[in-house]
Short mmCIF file of C-alpha atoms in Angstrom, two decimals:
data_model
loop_
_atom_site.label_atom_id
_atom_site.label_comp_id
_atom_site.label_asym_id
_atom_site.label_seq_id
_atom_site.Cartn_x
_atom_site.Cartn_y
_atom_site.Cartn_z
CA UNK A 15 107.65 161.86 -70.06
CA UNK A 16 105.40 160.89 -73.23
CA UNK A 17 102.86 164.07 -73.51
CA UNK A 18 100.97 161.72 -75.15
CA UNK A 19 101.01 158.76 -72.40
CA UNK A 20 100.36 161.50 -69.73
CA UNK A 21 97.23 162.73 -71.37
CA UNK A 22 96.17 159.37 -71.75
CA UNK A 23 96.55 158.22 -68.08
CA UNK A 24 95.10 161.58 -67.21
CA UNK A 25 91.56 160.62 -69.10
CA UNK A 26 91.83 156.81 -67.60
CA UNK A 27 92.08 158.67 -64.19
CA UNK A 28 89.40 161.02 -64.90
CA UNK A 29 87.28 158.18 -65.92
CA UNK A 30 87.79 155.80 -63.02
CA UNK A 31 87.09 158.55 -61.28
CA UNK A 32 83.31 158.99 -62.85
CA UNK A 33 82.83 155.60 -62.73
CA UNK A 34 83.61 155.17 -58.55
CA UNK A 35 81.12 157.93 -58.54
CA UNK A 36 78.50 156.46 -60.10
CA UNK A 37 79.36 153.26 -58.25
CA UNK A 38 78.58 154.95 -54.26
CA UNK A 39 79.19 157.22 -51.69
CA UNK A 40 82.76 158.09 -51.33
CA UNK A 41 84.67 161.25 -51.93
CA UNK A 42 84.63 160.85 -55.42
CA UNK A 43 80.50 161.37 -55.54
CA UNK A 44 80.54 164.03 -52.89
CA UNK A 45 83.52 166.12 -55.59
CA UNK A 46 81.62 165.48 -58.56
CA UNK A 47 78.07 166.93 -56.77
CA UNK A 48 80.05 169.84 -55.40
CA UNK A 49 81.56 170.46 -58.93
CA UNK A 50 77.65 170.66 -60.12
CA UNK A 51 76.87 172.65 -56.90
CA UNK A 52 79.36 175.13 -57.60
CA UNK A 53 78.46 175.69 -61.20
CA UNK A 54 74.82 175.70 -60.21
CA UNK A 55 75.77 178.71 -57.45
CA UNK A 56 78.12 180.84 -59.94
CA UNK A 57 74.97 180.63 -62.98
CA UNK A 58 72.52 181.72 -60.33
CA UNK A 59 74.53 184.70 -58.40
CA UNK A 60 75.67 185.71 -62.08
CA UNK A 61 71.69 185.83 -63.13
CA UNK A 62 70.47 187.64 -60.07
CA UNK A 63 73.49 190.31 -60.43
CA UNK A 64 73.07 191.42 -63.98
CA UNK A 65 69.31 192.14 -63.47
CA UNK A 66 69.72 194.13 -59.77
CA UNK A 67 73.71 195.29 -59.87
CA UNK A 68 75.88 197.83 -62.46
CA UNK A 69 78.41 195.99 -64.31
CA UNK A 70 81.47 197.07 -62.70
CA UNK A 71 80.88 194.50 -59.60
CA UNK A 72 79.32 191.89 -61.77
CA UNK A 73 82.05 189.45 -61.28
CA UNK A 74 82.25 189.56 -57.71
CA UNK A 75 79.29 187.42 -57.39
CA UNK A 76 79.59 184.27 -58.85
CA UNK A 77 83.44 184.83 -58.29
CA UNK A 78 82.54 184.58 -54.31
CA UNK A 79 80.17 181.75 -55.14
CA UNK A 80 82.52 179.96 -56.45
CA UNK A 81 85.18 180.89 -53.36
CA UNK A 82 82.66 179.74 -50.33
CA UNK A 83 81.14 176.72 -51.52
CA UNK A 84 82.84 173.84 -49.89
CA UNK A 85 82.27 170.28 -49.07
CA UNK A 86 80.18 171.17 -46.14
CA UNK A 87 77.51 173.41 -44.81
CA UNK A 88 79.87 173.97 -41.63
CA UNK A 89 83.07 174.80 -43.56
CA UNK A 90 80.56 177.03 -46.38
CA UNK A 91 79.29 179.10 -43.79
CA UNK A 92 82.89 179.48 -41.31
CA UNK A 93 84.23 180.46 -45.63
CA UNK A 94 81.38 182.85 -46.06
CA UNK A 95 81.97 184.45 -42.91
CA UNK A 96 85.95 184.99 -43.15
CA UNK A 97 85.29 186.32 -46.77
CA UNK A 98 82.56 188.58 -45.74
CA UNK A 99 85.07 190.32 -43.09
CA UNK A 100 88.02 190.33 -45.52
CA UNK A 101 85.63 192.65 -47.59
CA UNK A 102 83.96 194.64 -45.21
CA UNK A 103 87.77 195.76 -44.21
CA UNK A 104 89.02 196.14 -47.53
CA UNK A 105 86.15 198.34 -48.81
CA UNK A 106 86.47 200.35 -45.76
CA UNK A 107 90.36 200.74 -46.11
CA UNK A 108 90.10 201.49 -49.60
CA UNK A 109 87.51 204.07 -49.36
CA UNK A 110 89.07 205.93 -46.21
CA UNK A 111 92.00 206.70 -48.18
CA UNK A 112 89.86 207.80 -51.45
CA UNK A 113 88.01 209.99 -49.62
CA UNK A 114 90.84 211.72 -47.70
CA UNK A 115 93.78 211.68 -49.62
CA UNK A 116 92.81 210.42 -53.31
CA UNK A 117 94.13 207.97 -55.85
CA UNK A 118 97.75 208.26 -55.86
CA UNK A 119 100.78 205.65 -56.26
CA UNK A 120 102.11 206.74 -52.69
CA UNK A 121 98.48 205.77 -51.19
CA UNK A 122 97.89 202.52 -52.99
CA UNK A 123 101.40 201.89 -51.35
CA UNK A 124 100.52 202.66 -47.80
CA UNK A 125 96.84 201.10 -48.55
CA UNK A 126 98.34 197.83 -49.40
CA UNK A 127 100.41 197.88 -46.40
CA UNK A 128 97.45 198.41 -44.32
CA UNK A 129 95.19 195.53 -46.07
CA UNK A 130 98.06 193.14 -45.96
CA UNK A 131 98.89 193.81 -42.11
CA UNK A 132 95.11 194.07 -41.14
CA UNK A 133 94.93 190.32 -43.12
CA UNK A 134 97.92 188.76 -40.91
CA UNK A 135 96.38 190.52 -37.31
CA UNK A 136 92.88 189.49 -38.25
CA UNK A 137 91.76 185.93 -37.43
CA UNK A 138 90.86 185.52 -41.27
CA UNK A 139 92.72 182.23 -41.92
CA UNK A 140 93.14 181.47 -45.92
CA UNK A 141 90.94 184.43 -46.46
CA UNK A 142 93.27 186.90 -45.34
CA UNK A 143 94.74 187.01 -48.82
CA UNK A 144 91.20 188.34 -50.13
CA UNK A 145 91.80 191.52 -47.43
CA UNK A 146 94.42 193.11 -50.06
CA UNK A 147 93.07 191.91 -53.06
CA UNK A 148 89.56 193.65 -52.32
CA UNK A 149 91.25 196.75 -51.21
CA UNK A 150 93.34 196.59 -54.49
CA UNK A 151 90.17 196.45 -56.49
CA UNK A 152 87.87 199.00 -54.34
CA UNK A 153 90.70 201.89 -54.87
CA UNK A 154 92.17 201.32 -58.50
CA UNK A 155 89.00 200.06 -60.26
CA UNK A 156 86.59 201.87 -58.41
CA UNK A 157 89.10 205.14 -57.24
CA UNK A 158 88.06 204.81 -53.59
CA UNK A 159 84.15 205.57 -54.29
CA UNK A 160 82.18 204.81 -51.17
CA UNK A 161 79.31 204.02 -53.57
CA UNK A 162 80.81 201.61 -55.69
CA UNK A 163 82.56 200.12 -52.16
CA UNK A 164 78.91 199.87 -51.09
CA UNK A 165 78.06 197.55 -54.27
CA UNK A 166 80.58 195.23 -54.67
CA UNK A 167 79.94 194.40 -51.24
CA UNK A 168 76.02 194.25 -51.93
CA UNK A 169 77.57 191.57 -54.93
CA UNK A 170 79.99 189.41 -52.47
CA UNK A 171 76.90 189.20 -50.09
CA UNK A 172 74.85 188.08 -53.14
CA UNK A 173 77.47 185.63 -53.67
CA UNK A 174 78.13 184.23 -50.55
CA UNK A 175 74.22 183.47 -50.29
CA UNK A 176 73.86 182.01 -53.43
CA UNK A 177 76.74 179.75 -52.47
CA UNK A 178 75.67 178.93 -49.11
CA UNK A 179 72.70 178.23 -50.64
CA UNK A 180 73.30 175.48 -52.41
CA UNK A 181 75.61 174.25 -49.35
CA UNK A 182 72.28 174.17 -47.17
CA UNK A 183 69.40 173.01 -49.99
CA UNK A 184 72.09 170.20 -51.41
CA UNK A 185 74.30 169.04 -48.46
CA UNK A 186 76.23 166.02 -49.14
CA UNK A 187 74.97 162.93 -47.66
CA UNK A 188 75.58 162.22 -43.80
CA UNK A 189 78.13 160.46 -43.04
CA UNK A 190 78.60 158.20 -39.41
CA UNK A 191 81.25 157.06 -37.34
CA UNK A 192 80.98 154.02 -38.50
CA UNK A 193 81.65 154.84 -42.07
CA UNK A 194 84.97 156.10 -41.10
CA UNK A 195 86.43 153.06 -39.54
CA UNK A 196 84.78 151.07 -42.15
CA UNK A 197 86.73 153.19 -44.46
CA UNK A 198 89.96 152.23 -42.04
CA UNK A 199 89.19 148.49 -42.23
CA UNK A 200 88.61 148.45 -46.48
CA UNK A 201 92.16 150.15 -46.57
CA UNK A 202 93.90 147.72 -43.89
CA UNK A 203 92.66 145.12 -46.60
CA UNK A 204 94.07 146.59 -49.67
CA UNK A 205 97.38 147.26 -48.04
CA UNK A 206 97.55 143.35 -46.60
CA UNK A 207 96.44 142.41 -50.24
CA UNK A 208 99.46 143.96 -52.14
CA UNK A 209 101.43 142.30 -48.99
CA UNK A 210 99.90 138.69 -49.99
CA UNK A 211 100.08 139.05 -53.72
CA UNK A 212 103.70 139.99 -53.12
CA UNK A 213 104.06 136.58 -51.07
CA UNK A 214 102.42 134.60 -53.71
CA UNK A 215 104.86 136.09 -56.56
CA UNK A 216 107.58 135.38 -54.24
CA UNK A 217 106.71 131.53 -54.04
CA UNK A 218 106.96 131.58 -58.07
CA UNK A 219 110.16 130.05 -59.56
CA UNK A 220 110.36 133.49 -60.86
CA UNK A 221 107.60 136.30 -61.23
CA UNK A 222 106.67 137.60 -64.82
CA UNK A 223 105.65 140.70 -66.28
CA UNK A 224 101.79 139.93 -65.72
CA UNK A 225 102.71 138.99 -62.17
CA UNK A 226 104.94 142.18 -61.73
CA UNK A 227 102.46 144.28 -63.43
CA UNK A 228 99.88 143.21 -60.94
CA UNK A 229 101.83 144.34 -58.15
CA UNK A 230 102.36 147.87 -59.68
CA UNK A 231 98.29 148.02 -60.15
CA UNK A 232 97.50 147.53 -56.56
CA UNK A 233 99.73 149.93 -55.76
CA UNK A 234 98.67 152.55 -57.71
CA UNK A 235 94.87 151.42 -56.73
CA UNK A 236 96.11 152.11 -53.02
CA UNK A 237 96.32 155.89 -53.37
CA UNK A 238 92.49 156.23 -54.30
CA UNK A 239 91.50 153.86 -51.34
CA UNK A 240 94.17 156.26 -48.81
CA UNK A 241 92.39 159.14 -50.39
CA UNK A 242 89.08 157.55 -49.68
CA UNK A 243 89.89 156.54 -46.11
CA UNK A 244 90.80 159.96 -45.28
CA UNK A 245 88.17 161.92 -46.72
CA UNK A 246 85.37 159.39 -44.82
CA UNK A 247 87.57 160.39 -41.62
CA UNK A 248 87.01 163.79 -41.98
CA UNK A 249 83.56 163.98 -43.13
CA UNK A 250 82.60 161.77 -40.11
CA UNK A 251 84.44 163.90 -38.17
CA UNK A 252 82.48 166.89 -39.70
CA UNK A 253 79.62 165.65 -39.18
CA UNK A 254 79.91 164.80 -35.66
CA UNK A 255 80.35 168.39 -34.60
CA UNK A 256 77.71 170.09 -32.94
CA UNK A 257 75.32 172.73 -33.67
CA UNK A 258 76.03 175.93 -32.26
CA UNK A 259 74.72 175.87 -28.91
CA UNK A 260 73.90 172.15 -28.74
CA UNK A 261 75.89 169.73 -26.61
CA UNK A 262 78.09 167.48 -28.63
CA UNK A 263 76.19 163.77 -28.82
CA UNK A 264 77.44 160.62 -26.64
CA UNK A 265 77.40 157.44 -27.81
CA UNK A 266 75.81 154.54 -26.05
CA UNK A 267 78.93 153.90 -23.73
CA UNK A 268 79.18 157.32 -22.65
CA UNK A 269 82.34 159.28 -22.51
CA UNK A 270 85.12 157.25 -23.87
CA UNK A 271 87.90 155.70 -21.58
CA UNK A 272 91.13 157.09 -21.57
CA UNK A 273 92.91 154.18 -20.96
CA UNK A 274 95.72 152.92 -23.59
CA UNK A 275 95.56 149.78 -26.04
CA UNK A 276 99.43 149.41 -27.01
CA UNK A 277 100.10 148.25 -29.51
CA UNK A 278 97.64 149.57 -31.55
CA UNK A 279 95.28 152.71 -31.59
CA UNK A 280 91.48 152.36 -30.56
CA UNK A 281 89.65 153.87 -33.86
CA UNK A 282 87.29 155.49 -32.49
CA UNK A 283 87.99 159.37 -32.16
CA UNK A 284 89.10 161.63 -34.96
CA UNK A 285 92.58 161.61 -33.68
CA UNK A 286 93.01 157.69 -33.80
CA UNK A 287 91.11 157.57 -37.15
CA UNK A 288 93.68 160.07 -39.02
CA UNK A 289 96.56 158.08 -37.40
CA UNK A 290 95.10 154.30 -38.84
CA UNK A 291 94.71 156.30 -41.70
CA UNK A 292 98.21 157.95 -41.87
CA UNK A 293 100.45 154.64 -40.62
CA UNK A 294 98.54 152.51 -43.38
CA UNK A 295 99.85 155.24 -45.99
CA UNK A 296 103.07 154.33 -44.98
CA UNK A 297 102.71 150.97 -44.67
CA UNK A 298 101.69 150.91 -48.20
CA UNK A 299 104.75 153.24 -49.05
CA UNK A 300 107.07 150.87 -47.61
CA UNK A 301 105.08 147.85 -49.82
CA UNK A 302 105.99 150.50 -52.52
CA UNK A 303 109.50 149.87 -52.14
CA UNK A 304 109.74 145.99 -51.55
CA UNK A 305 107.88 146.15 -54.93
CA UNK A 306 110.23 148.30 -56.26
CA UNK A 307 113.37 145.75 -54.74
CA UNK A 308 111.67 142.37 -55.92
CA UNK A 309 110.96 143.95 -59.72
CA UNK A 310 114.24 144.85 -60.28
CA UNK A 311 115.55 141.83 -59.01
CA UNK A 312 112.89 139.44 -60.90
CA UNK A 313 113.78 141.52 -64.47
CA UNK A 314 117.79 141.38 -63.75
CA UNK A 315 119.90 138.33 -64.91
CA UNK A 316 120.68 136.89 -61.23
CA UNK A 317 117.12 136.28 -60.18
CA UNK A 318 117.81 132.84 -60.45
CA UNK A 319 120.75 132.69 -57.78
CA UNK A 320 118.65 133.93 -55.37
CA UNK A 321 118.31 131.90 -52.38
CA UNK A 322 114.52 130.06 -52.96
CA UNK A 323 114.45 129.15 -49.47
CA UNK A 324 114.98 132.68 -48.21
CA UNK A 325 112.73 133.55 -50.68
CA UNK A 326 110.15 131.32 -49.53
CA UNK A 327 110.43 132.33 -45.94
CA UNK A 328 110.20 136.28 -46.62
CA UNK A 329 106.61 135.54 -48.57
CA UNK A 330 105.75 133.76 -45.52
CA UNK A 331 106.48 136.63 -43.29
CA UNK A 332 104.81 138.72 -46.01
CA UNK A 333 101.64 137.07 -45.19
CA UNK A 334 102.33 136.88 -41.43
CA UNK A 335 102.43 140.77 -42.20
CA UNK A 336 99.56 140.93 -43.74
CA UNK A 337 97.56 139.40 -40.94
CA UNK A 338 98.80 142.17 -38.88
CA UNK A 339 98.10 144.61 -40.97
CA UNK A 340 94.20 143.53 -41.07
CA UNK A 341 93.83 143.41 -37.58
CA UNK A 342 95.41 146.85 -36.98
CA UNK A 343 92.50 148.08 -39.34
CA UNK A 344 89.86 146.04 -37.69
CA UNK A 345 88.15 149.64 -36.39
CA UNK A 346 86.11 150.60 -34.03
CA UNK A 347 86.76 150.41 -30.04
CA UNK A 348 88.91 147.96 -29.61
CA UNK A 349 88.97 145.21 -27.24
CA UNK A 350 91.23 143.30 -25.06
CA UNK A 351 90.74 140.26 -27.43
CA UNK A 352 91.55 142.48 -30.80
CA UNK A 353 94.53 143.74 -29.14
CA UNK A 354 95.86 140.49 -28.08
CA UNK A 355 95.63 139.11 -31.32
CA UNK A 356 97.10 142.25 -32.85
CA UNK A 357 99.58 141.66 -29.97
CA UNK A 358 99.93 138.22 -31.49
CA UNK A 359 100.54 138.88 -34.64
CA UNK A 360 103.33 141.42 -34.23
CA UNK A 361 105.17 138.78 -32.52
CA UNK A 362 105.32 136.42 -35.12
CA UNK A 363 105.95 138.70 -37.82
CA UNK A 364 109.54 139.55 -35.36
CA UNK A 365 109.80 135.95 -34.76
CA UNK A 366 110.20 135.28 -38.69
CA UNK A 367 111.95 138.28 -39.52
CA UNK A 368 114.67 137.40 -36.73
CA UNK A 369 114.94 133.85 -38.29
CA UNK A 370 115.85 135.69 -41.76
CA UNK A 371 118.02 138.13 -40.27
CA UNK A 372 119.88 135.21 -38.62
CA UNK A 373 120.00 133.06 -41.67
CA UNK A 374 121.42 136.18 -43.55
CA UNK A 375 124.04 136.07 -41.06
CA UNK A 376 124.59 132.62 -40.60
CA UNK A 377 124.54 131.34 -44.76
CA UNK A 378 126.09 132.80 -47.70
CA UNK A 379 123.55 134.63 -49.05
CA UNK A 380 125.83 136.93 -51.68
CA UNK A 381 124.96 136.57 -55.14
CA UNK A 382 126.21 138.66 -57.56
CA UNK A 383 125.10 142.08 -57.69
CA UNK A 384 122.17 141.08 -55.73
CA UNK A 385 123.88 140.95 -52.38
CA UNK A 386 121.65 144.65 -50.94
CA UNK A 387 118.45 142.71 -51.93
CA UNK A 388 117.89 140.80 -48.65
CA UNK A 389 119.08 143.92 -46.41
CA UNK A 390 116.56 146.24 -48.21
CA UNK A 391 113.67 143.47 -47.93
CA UNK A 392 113.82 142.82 -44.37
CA UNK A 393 114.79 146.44 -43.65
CA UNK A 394 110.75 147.19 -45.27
CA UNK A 395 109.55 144.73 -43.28
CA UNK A 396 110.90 145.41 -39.92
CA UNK A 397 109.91 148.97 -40.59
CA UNK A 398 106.02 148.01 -41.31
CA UNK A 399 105.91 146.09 -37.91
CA UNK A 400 107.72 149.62 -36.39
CA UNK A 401 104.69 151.21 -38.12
CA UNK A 402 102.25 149.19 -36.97
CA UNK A 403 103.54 148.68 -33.19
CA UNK A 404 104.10 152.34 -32.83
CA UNK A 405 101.54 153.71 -34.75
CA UNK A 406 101.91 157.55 -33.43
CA UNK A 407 105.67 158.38 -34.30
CA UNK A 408 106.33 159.25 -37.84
#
């Protein structure tokens, strides 16, 4: 790979990525803030700790500043918390075994077996690796000194409050329910527009480089709208979680039904949302790879022996696809009216792609070299209706 070309999409990225920030809410704007939030939290701890702590700790604070600010006020504080225990063991590991039996290499042995067990038995999750590193530090830099124990723990707690903070005074905007199937629905539409643009290249005597190029762009424009989609899941999701000791809130229907809506989900729980969210992603994977079959074909030399009429049929059960594909992503509850026309929908796109698979049969469809084409094309889009009809397996 071109270092050159590599740097150079790198900046593009980095730029679109500024520029959908500026543009609105979305998980780019909530990454940039935190970046600012988090450089914000490591100045301030590192301020406050050179005027009130010795400089053998100084790092530790903006160091856990930087480790518990997150997205979120609930996932900075559950952070803060873990971290705060990983230390408190650590320091007390590590100064038991200076204060009994001394710095040795046979100690910092048995120590480390200690801190890493005690991080696996304690409920610590990702912050169980912090357990041995603390220790570590505590009894080599410090030599097992309760006293300088005592204030690198007085500079993690500085830390961890300057970080959470800035996670309470600046928390990212609120997001709703709504946002997230919203979110769902924008996505459904990208993935049915790289399905129709497809079609309409298809019904070309033969698609060009701009046309071909085109195709490649919304695909590579699908990854930031998947990565949208899934962070507005699961900040909606965030934010619909209770308060400690407040009941979680109802909506306006009160509890939701459990009754099923084959053949698509109802997105409107987290659980739904992620799977709308995950089956489009693979929807658009499988788009990925008719792309992939069609632009080889359209830049060989037997293009033009193609069948046109199959050719002309697949776009039109592209676009049949499509249509599916936007009503799966519809959102919210569903109804019984969505899912018939979802229902609806499915059954067309099999009706076409049975008509294909006969005609492959039935005609001589063989030309030279490009004889796997039509297996591999209808193959992708039996597969999306699987996707879409079953969205749950993977």
């Amino acid at each position: 790979m071109n270092p050159l070309g590599t740097v150079r999409r790198g900046t593009s990225g980095a730029l679109d990525h500024l520029r959908r920030a500026a543009r609105g809410p979305g998980w780019e704007r909530d990454d940039v803030v935190l970046q600012f939030k988090i450089v914000g939290a490591t100045v301030v701890a590192w301020l406050i700790a050179s005027a009130v702590l010795p400089s053998t700790v100084l790092t530790f604070a903006p160091f856990t500043a930087l480790l518990v600010l997150q997205g979120t006020v609930h996932r900075s504080l559950s952070v803060s918390l873990k971290y705060l225990a990983a230390v408190v063991v650590g320091i007390g590991l590590a100064a038991g075994f200076g204060v009994t039996v001394g710095v040795h290499g046979w100690s910092l042995a048995v120590l480390m077996m200690l801190a890493l067990a005690a991080g696996r038995l304690w409920p610590l999750g990702n912050e169980r690796t912090q357990l041995p590193v603390v220790a570590l530090f505590a009894f080599a830099a410090g030599g097992g000194d309760p006293d300088y124990g005592l204030d690198l723990l007085l500079a993690v707690a500085l830390g961890a409050g300057c970080g959470l903070g800035f996670a309470v005074l600046l928390p990212p905007a609120p997001h709703r329910r709504g946002d997230a199937e919203k979110a769902c629905a924008d996505l459904a539409g990208r993935v049915a527009g790289v399905l129709r643009a497809l079609a309409a290249g298809l019904r070309e005597e033969a698609p060009d480089d701009r046309t071909v190029a085109g195709w490649e762009r919304r695909l590579r424009d699908l990854d930031s709208f998947t990565r949208h989609a899934r962070w507005a899941v699961s900040e909606s999701e965030e934010a619909a979680r209770p308060l400690p000791g407040r009941p979680p809130r109802r909506g306006p229907g009160g509890p939701a039904t459990g009754g099923a809506h084959p053949p698509g989900p109802a997105i409107s729980d987290p659980a739904a949302r992620h799977t709308a969210v995950n089956t489009l992603e693979r929807v658009g994977f499988r788009a990925r790879s008719i792309v992939r079959g069609l632009t080889y074909a359209a830049r060989s030399d037997h293009y033009g022996s193609l069948a046109r009429d199959f050719l002309r049929d697949y776009a039109e059960l592209l676009d049949r696809t499509a249509t599916a594909v936007k009503r799966y992503g519809v959102g919210a509850s569903r109804s019984d009216i969505d899912e018939e026309e979802l229902g609806m929908s499915l059954a067309r796109v099999r009706e076409m792609y049975r008509e294909l698979e006969e005609r492959c049969r039935r005609e001589n469809l063989d030309a030279p070299g490009e004889w796997p084409l039509y297996g591999a094309l209808l193959a992708d889009a039996h597969r999306i209706a699987d996707e879409l009809e079953h969205p749950g397996l993977v």
